[in-house]
PDB file of C-alpha atoms and ligand atoms in Angstrom:
ATOM      1  CA  MET A   1      18.610  24.424  -3.560  1.00 77.00           C
ATOM      2  CA  ARG A   2      16.631  21.418  -4.782  1.00 93.00           C
ATOM      3  CA  LYS A   3      16.926  20.426  -8.402  1.00 93.00           C
ATOM      4  CA  HIS A   4      13.852  20.892 -10.607  1.00 97.00           C
ATOM      5  CA  ILE A   5      13.452  17.783 -12.727  1.00 98.00           C
ATOM      6  CA  VAL A   6      11.057  16.803 -15.499  1.00 98.00           C
ATOM      7  CA  ALA A   7      11.483  13.186 -16.549  1.00 98.00           C
ATOM      8  CA  GLY A   8       9.718  11.467 -19.433  1.00 98.00           C
ATOM      9  CA  ASN A   9       8.848   7.808 -18.977  1.00 98.00           C
ATOM     10  CA  TRP A  10       8.167   6.478 -22.473  1.00 98.00           C
ATOM     11  CA  LYS A  11       7.181   3.031 -21.188  1.00 98.00           C
ATOM     12  CA  MET A  12       6.911   0.418 -23.985  1.00 98.00           C
ATOM     13  CA  ASN A  13       6.355   2.911 -26.794  1.00 98.00           C
ATOM     14  CA  LYS A  14       8.292   3.881 -29.933  1.00 98.00           C
ATOM     15  CA  THR A  15      10.342   1.836 -32.353  1.00 98.00           C
ATOM     16  CA  PHE A  16      13.990   2.749 -32.850  1.00 98.00           C
ATOM     17  CA  SER A  17      13.358   5.223 -35.675  1.00 98.00           C
ATOM     18  CA  GLU A  18      10.260   6.751 -34.018  1.00 98.00           C
ATOM     19  CA  GLY A  19      12.267   7.174 -30.833  1.00 98.00           C
ATOM     20  CA  ILE A  20      15.159   8.897 -32.571  1.00 98.00           C
ATOM     21  CA  ASP A  21      12.684  11.252 -34.195  1.00 98.00           C
ATOM     22  CA  LEU A  22      11.147  12.146 -30.812  1.00 98.00           C
ATOM     23  CA  ILE A  23      14.547  12.607 -29.155  1.00 98.00           C
ATOM     24  CA  ASN A  24      15.665  14.981 -31.898  1.00 97.00           C
ATOM     25  CA  LYS A  25      12.466  17.005 -31.520  1.00 97.00           C
ATOM     26  CA  ILE A  26      12.939  17.231 -27.762  1.00 97.00           C
ATOM     27  CA  ILE A  27      16.580  18.268 -28.162  1.00 96.00           C
ATOM     28  CA  ASN A  28      15.646  21.001 -30.636  1.00 94.00           C
ATOM     29  CA  LYS A  29      12.966  22.452 -28.412  1.00 93.00           C
ATOM     30  CA  SER A  30      14.855  22.126 -25.127  1.00 91.00           C
ATOM     31  CA  GLU A  31      17.633  24.598 -25.866  1.00 80.00           C
ATOM     32  CA  PRO A  32      16.335  27.587 -23.862  1.00 74.00           C
ATOM     33  CA  LEU A  33      15.492  25.602 -20.728  1.00 78.00           C
ATOM     34  CA  GLN A  34      17.941  26.424 -17.965  1.00 79.00           C
ATOM     35  CA  ASN A  35      16.370  25.962 -14.552  1.00 89.00           C
ATOM     36  CA  VAL A  36      15.141  22.421 -15.005  1.00 95.00           C
ATOM     37  CA  GLN A  37      16.931  19.120 -15.555  1.00 96.00           C
ATOM     38  CA  LEU A  38      15.310  17.163 -18.371  1.00 97.00           C
ATOM     39  CA  ILE A  39      15.514  13.389 -18.267  1.00 98.00           C
ATOM     40  CA  ILE A  40      14.203  10.928 -20.820  1.00 98.00           C
ATOM     41  CA  ALA A  41      13.651   7.261 -20.122  1.00 98.00           C
ATOM     42  CA  PRO A  42      13.167   5.562 -23.481  1.00 98.00           C
ATOM     43  CA  PRO A  43      13.059   1.790 -23.952  1.00 98.00           C
ATOM     44  CA  PHE A  44      16.504   0.196 -23.578  1.00 98.00           C
ATOM     45  CA  ILE A  45      17.076  -0.166 -27.331  1.00 98.00           C
ATOM     46  CA  LEU A  46      17.325   3.619 -27.603  1.00 98.00           C
ATOM     47  CA  THR A  47      19.469   4.472 -24.589  1.00 98.00           C
ATOM     48  CA  SER A  48      22.907   4.602 -26.161  1.00 98.00           C
ATOM     49  CA  GLU A  49      21.901   6.397 -29.347  1.00 98.00           C
ATOM     50  CA  ALA A  50      19.773   8.866 -27.377  1.00 98.00           C
ATOM     51  CA  ALA A  51      22.674   9.507 -25.012  1.00 98.00           C
ATOM     52  CA  ARG A  52      24.941  10.183 -27.974  1.00 98.00           C
ATOM     53  CA  LEU A  53      22.458  12.638 -29.522  1.00 97.00           C
ATOM     54  CA  ALA A  54      21.836  14.386 -26.198  1.00 96.00           C
ATOM     55  CA  MET A  55      25.504  14.756 -25.330  1.00 93.00           C
ATOM     56  CA  ASN A  56      26.359  18.270 -24.108  1.00 88.00           C
ATOM     57  CA  LYS A  57      22.670  19.167 -23.986  1.00 91.00           C
ATOM     58  CA  ASN A  58      20.708  19.646 -20.806  1.00 88.00           C
ATOM     59  CA  ILE A  59      19.147  16.193 -21.189  1.00 96.00           C
ATOM     60  CA  ASP A  60      20.070  13.078 -19.252  1.00 97.00           C
ATOM     61  CA  LEU A  61      19.102   9.496 -20.046  1.00 98.00           C
ATOM     62  CA  ALA A  62      17.375   7.075 -17.706  1.00 98.00           C
ATOM     63  CA  GLY A  63      16.549   3.399 -17.769  1.00 98.00           C
ATOM     64  CA  GLN A  64      12.950   2.431 -16.951  1.00 98.00           C
ATOM     65  CA  ASN A  65      14.128  -0.477 -14.813  1.00 98.00           C
ATOM     66  CA  CYS A  66      17.192  -2.623 -14.159  1.00 98.00           C
ATOM     67  CA  ALA A  67      17.888  -6.134 -12.916  1.00 98.00           C
ATOM     68  CA  ASN A  68      18.129  -7.021  -9.238  1.00 98.00           C
ATOM     69  CA  HIS A  69      21.321  -8.975  -9.943  1.00 98.00           C
ATOM     70  CA  ASP A  70      24.798  -7.833 -10.786  1.00 97.00           C
ATOM     71  CA  GLU A  71      25.368 -10.038 -13.831  1.00 97.00           C
ATOM     72  CA  GLY A  72      25.019 -13.608 -15.032  1.00 98.00           C
ATOM     73  CA  ALA A  73      22.415 -16.060 -16.282  1.00 98.00           C
ATOM     74  CA  TYR A  74      19.267 -13.901 -16.114  1.00 98.00           C
ATOM     75  CA  THR A  75      17.839 -14.101 -19.625  1.00 98.00           C
ATOM     76  CA  GLY A  76      16.204 -10.905 -20.794  1.00 97.00           C
ATOM     77  CA  GLU A  77      17.474  -8.733 -17.954  1.00 98.00           C
ATOM     78  CA  ILE A  78      19.625  -5.606 -18.126  1.00 98.00           C
ATOM     79  CA  SER A  79      21.977  -4.755 -15.289  1.00 98.00           C
ATOM     80  CA  ALA A  80      22.709  -1.388 -13.707  1.00 98.00           C
ATOM     81  CA  ARG A  81      26.285  -1.641 -14.976  1.00 98.00           C
ATOM     82  CA  MET A  82      25.105  -2.225 -18.563  1.00 98.00           C
ATOM     83  CA  LEU A  83      22.779   0.738 -18.347  1.00 98.00           C
ATOM     84  CA  LYS A  84      25.562   2.931 -17.073  1.00 98.00           C
ATOM     85  CA  SER A  85      27.813   1.761 -19.905  1.00 98.00           C
ATOM     86  CA  SER A  86      25.146   2.693 -22.466  1.00 98.00           C
ATOM     87  CA  GLY A  87      25.059   6.318 -21.322  1.00 98.00           C
ATOM     88  CA  ALA A  88      22.231   6.398 -18.754  1.00 98.00           C
ATOM     89  CA  THR A  89      22.755   8.354 -15.551  1.00 98.00           C
ATOM     90  CA  TYR A  90      19.340   7.743 -13.949  1.00 98.00           C
ATOM     91  CA  VAL A  91      17.059   4.707 -13.531  1.00 98.00           C
ATOM     92  CA  ILE A  92      13.345   4.664 -12.690  1.00 98.00           C
ATOM     93  CA  LEU A  93      12.783   2.049  -9.992  1.00 98.00           C
ATOM     94  CA  GLY A  94       9.674   0.676  -8.345  1.00 97.00           C
ATOM     95  CA  HIS A  95       7.196   2.014 -10.882  1.00 98.00           C
ATOM     96  CA  SER A  96       3.681   0.832 -10.047  1.00 97.00           C
ATOM     97  CA  GLU A  97       3.491  -1.025 -13.363  1.00 97.00           C
ATOM     98  CA  ARG A  98       6.591  -3.014 -12.330  1.00 98.00           C
ATOM     99  CA  ARG A  99       4.981  -3.677  -8.962  1.00 97.00           C
ATOM    100  CA  ALA A 100       1.632  -4.714 -10.422  1.00 97.00           C
ATOM    101  CA  TYR A 101       2.656  -6.714 -13.504  1.00 97.00           C
ATOM    102  CA  TYR A 102       6.090  -8.044 -12.508  1.00 97.00           C
ATOM    103  CA  HIS A 103       5.503  -8.514  -8.793  1.00 97.00           C
ATOM    104  CA  GLU A 104       8.252  -6.214  -7.614  1.00 98.00           C
ATOM    105  CA  THR A 105       8.344  -5.776  -3.870  1.00 98.00           C
ATOM    106  CA  ASP A 106       9.971  -3.094  -1.744  1.00 98.00           C
ATOM    107  CA  GLU A 107      12.700  -5.631  -0.983  1.00 98.00           C
ATOM    108  CA  ILE A 108      13.494  -6.207  -4.663  1.00 98.00           C
ATOM    109  CA  ILE A 109      13.450  -2.464  -5.290  1.00 98.00           C
ATOM    110  CA  ASN A 110      15.829  -2.005  -2.340  1.00 98.00           C
ATOM    111  CA  THR A 111      18.317  -4.393  -3.988  1.00 98.00           C
ATOM    112  CA  LYS A 112      18.005  -2.521  -7.280  1.00 98.00           C
ATOM    113  CA  ILE A 113      18.586   0.835  -5.565  1.00 98.00           C
ATOM    114  CA  LYS A 114      21.810  -0.514  -4.066  1.00 98.00           C
ATOM    115  CA  LEU A 115      23.022  -1.866  -7.426  1.00 98.00           C
ATOM    116  CA  CYS A 116      22.292   1.456  -9.122  1.00 98.00           C
ATOM    117  CA  LEU A 117      24.129   3.427  -6.461  1.00 98.00           C
ATOM    118  CA  GLU A 118      27.137   1.091  -6.706  1.00 98.00           C
ATOM    119  CA  ASN A 119      27.197   1.824 -10.431  1.00 98.00           C
ATOM    120  CA  SER A 120      26.853   5.610 -10.073  1.00 98.00           C
ATOM    121  CA  LEU A 121      23.310   5.704 -11.416  1.00 98.00           C
ATOM    122  CA  THR A 122      20.763   7.941  -9.701  1.00 98.00           C
ATOM    123  CA  PRO A 123      17.586   6.022  -8.882  1.00 98.00           C
ATOM    124  CA  ILE A 124      14.250   7.777  -9.369  1.00 98.00           C
ATOM    125  CA  VAL A 125      12.362   5.781  -6.773  1.00 98.00           C
ATOM    126  CA  CYS A 126       8.572   5.568  -7.160  1.00 98.00           C
ATOM    127  CA  CYS A 127       5.951   5.255  -4.456  1.00 98.00           C
ATOM    128  CA  GLY A 128       2.197   5.693  -4.360  1.00 98.00           C
ATOM    129  CA  GLU A 129      -1.089   4.170  -3.279  1.00 97.00           C
ATOM    130  CA  VAL A 130      -3.851   2.478  -5.272  1.00 96.00           C
ATOM    131  CA  LEU A 131      -7.394   3.835  -5.306  1.00 94.00           C
ATOM    132  CA  GLU A 132      -8.770   1.471  -2.642  1.00 94.00           C
ATOM    133  CA  GLU A 133      -5.986   2.494  -0.275  1.00 96.00           C
ATOM    134  CA  ARG A 134      -6.755   6.169  -0.739  1.00 95.00           C
ATOM    135  CA  GLU A 135     -10.473   5.577  -0.317  1.00 93.00           C
ATOM    136  CA  ALA A 136      -9.766   3.682   2.897  1.00 96.00           C
ATOM    137  CA  ASN A 137      -7.632   6.636   4.032  1.00 96.00           C
ATOM    138  CA  LYS A 138      -4.550   4.443   4.137  1.00 98.00           C
ATOM    139  CA  HIS A 139      -2.448   6.374   1.621  1.00 98.00           C
ATOM    140  CA  PHE A 140      -0.013   7.862   4.145  1.00 98.00           C
ATOM    141  CA  GLU A 141       0.500   4.510   5.835  1.00 98.00           C
ATOM    142  CA  VAL A 142       1.094   2.774   2.479  1.00 98.00           C
ATOM    143  CA  VAL A 143       3.608   5.328   1.230  1.00 98.00           C
ATOM    144  CA  ALA A 144       5.493   5.398   4.561  1.00 98.00           C
ATOM    145  CA  LYS A 145       5.816   1.612   4.437  1.00 98.00           C
ATOM    146  CA  GLN A 146       7.085   1.689   0.848  1.00 98.00           C
ATOM    147  CA  ILE A 147       9.670   4.354   1.722  1.00 98.00           C
ATOM    148  CA  LYS A 148      10.929   2.506   4.773  1.00 97.00           C
ATOM    149  CA  GLY A 149      11.194  -0.774   2.861  1.00 98.00           C
ATOM    150  CA  MET A 150      12.837   0.640  -0.227  1.00 98.00           C
ATOM    151  CA  PHE A 151      15.460   2.636   1.669  1.00 98.00           C
ATOM    152  CA  GLN A 152      16.342  -0.084   4.165  1.00 98.00           C
ATOM    153  CA  ASP A 153      20.109   0.016   4.862  1.00 97.00           C
ATOM    154  CA  ILE A 154      20.718   2.861   2.407  1.00 98.00           C
ATOM    155  CA  SER A 155      23.232   5.155   4.109  1.00 98.00           C
ATOM    156  CA  SER A 156      22.864   8.929   4.372  1.00 97.00           C
ATOM    157  CA  GLU A 157      25.820   9.331   2.053  1.00 97.00           C
ATOM    158  CA  ALA A 158      24.121   7.115  -0.556  1.00 97.00           C
ATOM    159  CA  PHE A 159      20.742   8.810  -0.077  1.00 97.00           C
ATOM    160  CA  LYS A 160      22.214  12.072  -1.394  1.00 97.00           C
ATOM    161  CA  ASN A 161      21.950  10.498  -4.860  1.00 97.00           C
ATOM    162  CA  ILE A 162      18.260   9.649  -4.708  1.00 98.00           C
ATOM    163  CA  VAL A 163      15.271  11.220  -6.435  1.00 98.00           C
ATOM    164  CA  ILE A 164      11.752  10.277  -5.301  1.00 98.00           C
ATOM    165  CA  ALA A 165       8.602  10.213  -7.433  1.00 98.00           C
ATOM    166  CA  TYR A 166       5.150  10.180  -5.846  1.00 98.00           C
ATOM    167  CA  GLU A 167       2.762   8.543  -8.285  1.00 97.00           C
ATOM    168  CA  PRO A 168      -0.739   7.829  -7.006  1.00 97.00           C
ATOM    169  CA  VAL A 169      -1.621   4.719  -9.001  1.00 95.00           C
ATOM    170  CA  TRP A 170      -5.205   5.926  -9.577  1.00 94.00           C
ATOM    171  CA  ALA A 171      -3.795   8.914 -11.479  1.00 93.00           C
ATOM    172  CA  ILE A 172      -1.450   7.038 -13.818  1.00 91.00           C
ATOM    173  CA  GLY A 173      -2.672   6.999 -17.402  1.00 87.00           C
ATOM    174  CA  THR A 174      -6.235   7.635 -16.233  1.00 88.00           C
ATOM    175  CA  GLY A 175      -6.466  11.337 -17.005  1.00 84.00           C
ATOM    176  CA  LYS A 176      -7.380  11.812 -13.329  1.00 85.00           C
ATOM    177  CA  THR A 177      -4.694  13.976 -11.707  1.00 89.00           C
ATOM    178  CA  ALA A 178      -4.155  14.453  -8.000  1.00 92.00           C
ATOM    179  CA  SER A 179      -5.254  17.944  -7.040  1.00 95.00           C
ATOM    180  CA  PRO A 180      -2.420  20.370  -6.230  1.00 96.00           C
ATOM    181  CA  GLU A 181      -3.500  20.099  -2.556  1.00 97.00           C
ATOM    182  CA  GLN A 182      -3.401  16.282  -2.579  1.00 97.00           C
ATOM    183  CA  ALA A 183       0.036  16.349  -4.221  1.00 97.00           C
ATOM    184  CA  GLN A 184       1.469  18.922  -1.816  1.00 98.00           C
ATOM    185  CA  GLU A 185       0.061  17.121   1.223  1.00 98.00           C
ATOM    186  CA  MET A 186       1.671  13.821   0.205  1.00 98.00           C
ATOM    187  CA  HIS A 187       4.965  15.387  -0.890  1.00 98.00           C
ATOM    188  CA  LEU A 188       5.253  17.130   2.471  1.00 98.00           C
ATOM    189  CA  PHE A 189       4.468  13.839   4.208  1.00 98.00           C
ATOM    190  CA  ILE A 190       7.202  12.082   2.186  1.00 98.00           C
ATOM    191  CA  ARG A 191       9.676  14.826   3.089  1.00 98.00           C
ATOM    192  CA  GLU A 192       8.769  14.431   6.781  1.00 98.00           C
ATOM    193  CA  THR A 193       9.188  10.665   6.523  1.00 98.00           C
ATOM    194  CA  ILE A 194      12.638  11.159   4.959  1.00 98.00           C
ATOM    195  CA  LYS A 195      13.461  13.695   7.684  1.00 98.00           C
ATOM    196  CA  ASN A 196      12.711  11.100  10.347  1.00 97.00           C
ATOM    197  CA  ILE A 197      15.137   8.666   8.714  1.00 97.00           C
ATOM    198  CA  TYR A 198      17.890  10.920   7.343  1.00 98.00           C
ATOM    199  CA  GLY A 199      17.491  14.304   9.062  1.00 98.00           C
ATOM    200  CA  SER A 200      16.448  17.692   7.779  1.00 97.00           C
ATOM    201  CA  ASP A 201      19.417  18.459   5.526  1.00 97.00           C
ATOM    202  CA  LEU A 202      18.817  15.466   3.297  1.00 97.00           C
ATOM    203  CA  SER A 203      15.046  15.772   3.420  1.00 98.00           C
ATOM    204  CA  ASN A 204      15.269  19.411   2.343  1.00 98.00           C
ATOM    205  CA  ASN A 205      17.566  18.544  -0.525  1.00 98.00           C
ATOM    206  CA  VAL A 206      15.821  15.520  -2.037  1.00 98.00           C
ATOM    207  CA  SER A 207      13.827  16.282  -5.192  1.00 98.00           C
ATOM    208  CA  ILE A 208      10.321  14.816  -5.042  1.00 98.00           C
ATOM    209  CA  LEU A 209       8.553  14.557  -8.398  1.00 98.00           C
ATOM    210  CA  TYR A 210       4.839  14.147  -8.994  1.00 97.00           C
ATOM    211  CA  GLY A 211       3.595  11.625 -11.565  1.00 97.00           C
ATOM    212  CA  GLY A 212       0.128  10.712 -12.793  1.00 96.00           C
ATOM    213  CA  SER A 213      -1.634  12.385 -15.738  1.00 94.00           C
ATOM    214  CA  CYS A 214       0.599  15.440 -15.509  1.00 96.00           C
ATOM    215  CA  LYS A 215       0.186  17.534 -18.643  1.00 96.00           C
ATOM    216  CA  PRO A 216       0.733  21.091 -19.893  1.00 97.00           C
ATOM    217  CA  SER A 217      -2.683  22.179 -18.587  1.00 97.00           C
ATOM    218  CA  ASN A 218      -2.065  21.139 -14.962  1.00 96.00           C
ATOM    219  CA  ALA A 219       1.729  21.190 -14.553  1.00 97.00           C
ATOM    220  CA  LYS A 220       1.928  24.830 -13.495  1.00 97.00           C
ATOM    221  CA  GLU A 221      -0.393  24.478 -10.515  1.00 97.00           C
ATOM    222  CA  LEU A 222       1.203  21.181  -9.466  1.00 97.00           C
ATOM    223  CA  PHE A 223       4.757  22.590  -9.689  1.00 97.00           C
ATOM    224  CA  ALA A 224       3.751  25.749  -7.820  1.00 97.00           C
ATOM    225  CA  ASN A 225       3.590  23.717  -4.600  1.00 98.00           C
ATOM    226  CA  PRO A 226       6.597  24.159  -2.299  1.00 97.00           C
ATOM    227  CA  ASP A 227       7.300  20.430  -2.028  1.00 98.00           C
ATOM    228  CA  VAL A 228       6.716  19.451  -5.663  1.00 98.00           C
ATOM    229  CA  ASP A 229      10.075  19.635  -7.428  1.00 98.00           C
ATOM    230  CA  GLY A 230       9.037  18.427 -10.855  1.00 98.00           C
ATOM    231  CA  GLY A 231       7.280  15.618 -12.633  1.00 98.00           C
ATOM    232  CA  LEU A 232       7.567  12.078 -13.901  1.00 98.00           C
ATOM    233  CA  ILE A 233       5.597  12.212 -17.114  1.00 98.00           C
ATOM    234  CA  GLY A 234       4.172   9.225 -18.985  1.00 97.00           C
ATOM    235  CA  GLY A 235       1.725   9.836 -21.842  1.00 97.00           C
ATOM    236  CA  ALA A 236       2.516  13.528 -22.304  1.00 98.00           C
ATOM    237  CA  SER A 237       6.236  12.806 -22.667  1.00 98.00           C
ATOM    238  CA  LEU A 238       5.578  11.089 -25.997  1.00 98.00           C
ATOM    239  CA  ASN A 239       4.846  14.455 -27.565  1.00 98.00           C
ATOM    240  CA  ALA A 240       7.821  16.844 -27.713  1.00 98.00           C
ATOM    241  CA  ASP A 241       5.686  20.009 -27.512  1.00 97.00           C
ATOM    242  CA  ASP A 242       3.762  18.775 -24.466  1.00 98.00           C
ATOM    243  CA  PHE A 243       6.883  17.524 -22.715  1.00 98.00           C
ATOM    244  CA  ILE A 244       8.703  20.816 -23.199  1.00 97.00           C
ATOM    245  CA  ALA A 245       5.603  22.806 -22.206  1.00 96.00           C
ATOM    246  CA  ILE A 246       5.535  20.844 -18.929  1.00 97.00           C
ATOM    247  CA  ALA A 247       9.225  21.585 -18.379  1.00 97.00           C
ATOM    248  CA  ASN A 248       8.458  25.250 -18.960  1.00 95.00           C
ATOM    249  CA  SER A 249       5.848  25.244 -16.197  1.00 95.00           C
ATOM    250  CA  PHE A 250       8.147  26.245 -13.322  1.00 91.00           C
TER     251      PHE A 250
HETATM  252  P1  LIG B  10       1.028   9.186 -17.028  1.00 92.21           P
HETATM  253  O1  LIG B  10       2.154   8.197 -16.433  1.00 92.21           O
HETATM  254  O2  LIG B  10       1.667  10.565 -17.078  1.00 92.21           O
HETATM  255  O3  LIG B  10       0.729   8.657 -18.391  1.00 92.21           O
HETATM  256  O4  LIG B  10      -0.118   9.157 -16.097  1.00 92.21           O
HETATM  257  C1  LIG B  10       3.011   8.593 -15.418  1.00 92.21           C
HETATM  258  C2  LIG B  10       3.943   7.463 -15.055  1.00 92.21           C
HETATM  259  O5  LIG B  10       3.503   6.302 -15.089  1.00 92.21           O
HETATM  260  O6  LIG B  10       5.119   7.681 -14.739  1.00 92.21           O
END
């Protein structure tokens, strides 16, 4: 059985006190949820306090990124080991904003995946095409290339601890969601691509999340697809009611 996951990517939003307020609201409203794993990825400053508040609740903490080095003189960076020590169990890697604004390549993301796995953190690995690629009908080719590059030399044993997020870049923060058919078609393609690398057991077991303007009004029809196992939520995760309503959409 694949895990249902709803993960909130707060991006660069919320001060410390605003973040604590939001975490407490989410914790209070999340109590009845049983069949879905909730994950929140606040900015780093909140990770340890959020992990403390969410202890023994059905909520795990994630980093939004980590360094591509183990430790040392990398001013401003945060390592996988530090994240783990602050209470995170997941890390979002390869988000399109990291790719676009910080020039992250599949090779860099591959290094980060390895460092996370070595530190017992589960990477939520993002892929997805930009609008021009979809319009040129290159979206399958682009996503296949990202997957192959990011999972280079990752063993089958290690791959068991991976979550994938498909996030069409044209749908992120734009209010323009992929249709349920577009999401299902790409999720199935990703599962087939994984099957070709790792075999059917692992491809059947990997959770593939959809991200890009997912909200309470469209989550149900997106999650109803057989290959959509949850969502990576940006904007709507900043509101506790919306985030929990999305998690209740299975
Ligand atoms: P959005 O962001 O839900 O605001 O579109 C999703 C994401 O970037 O993970």
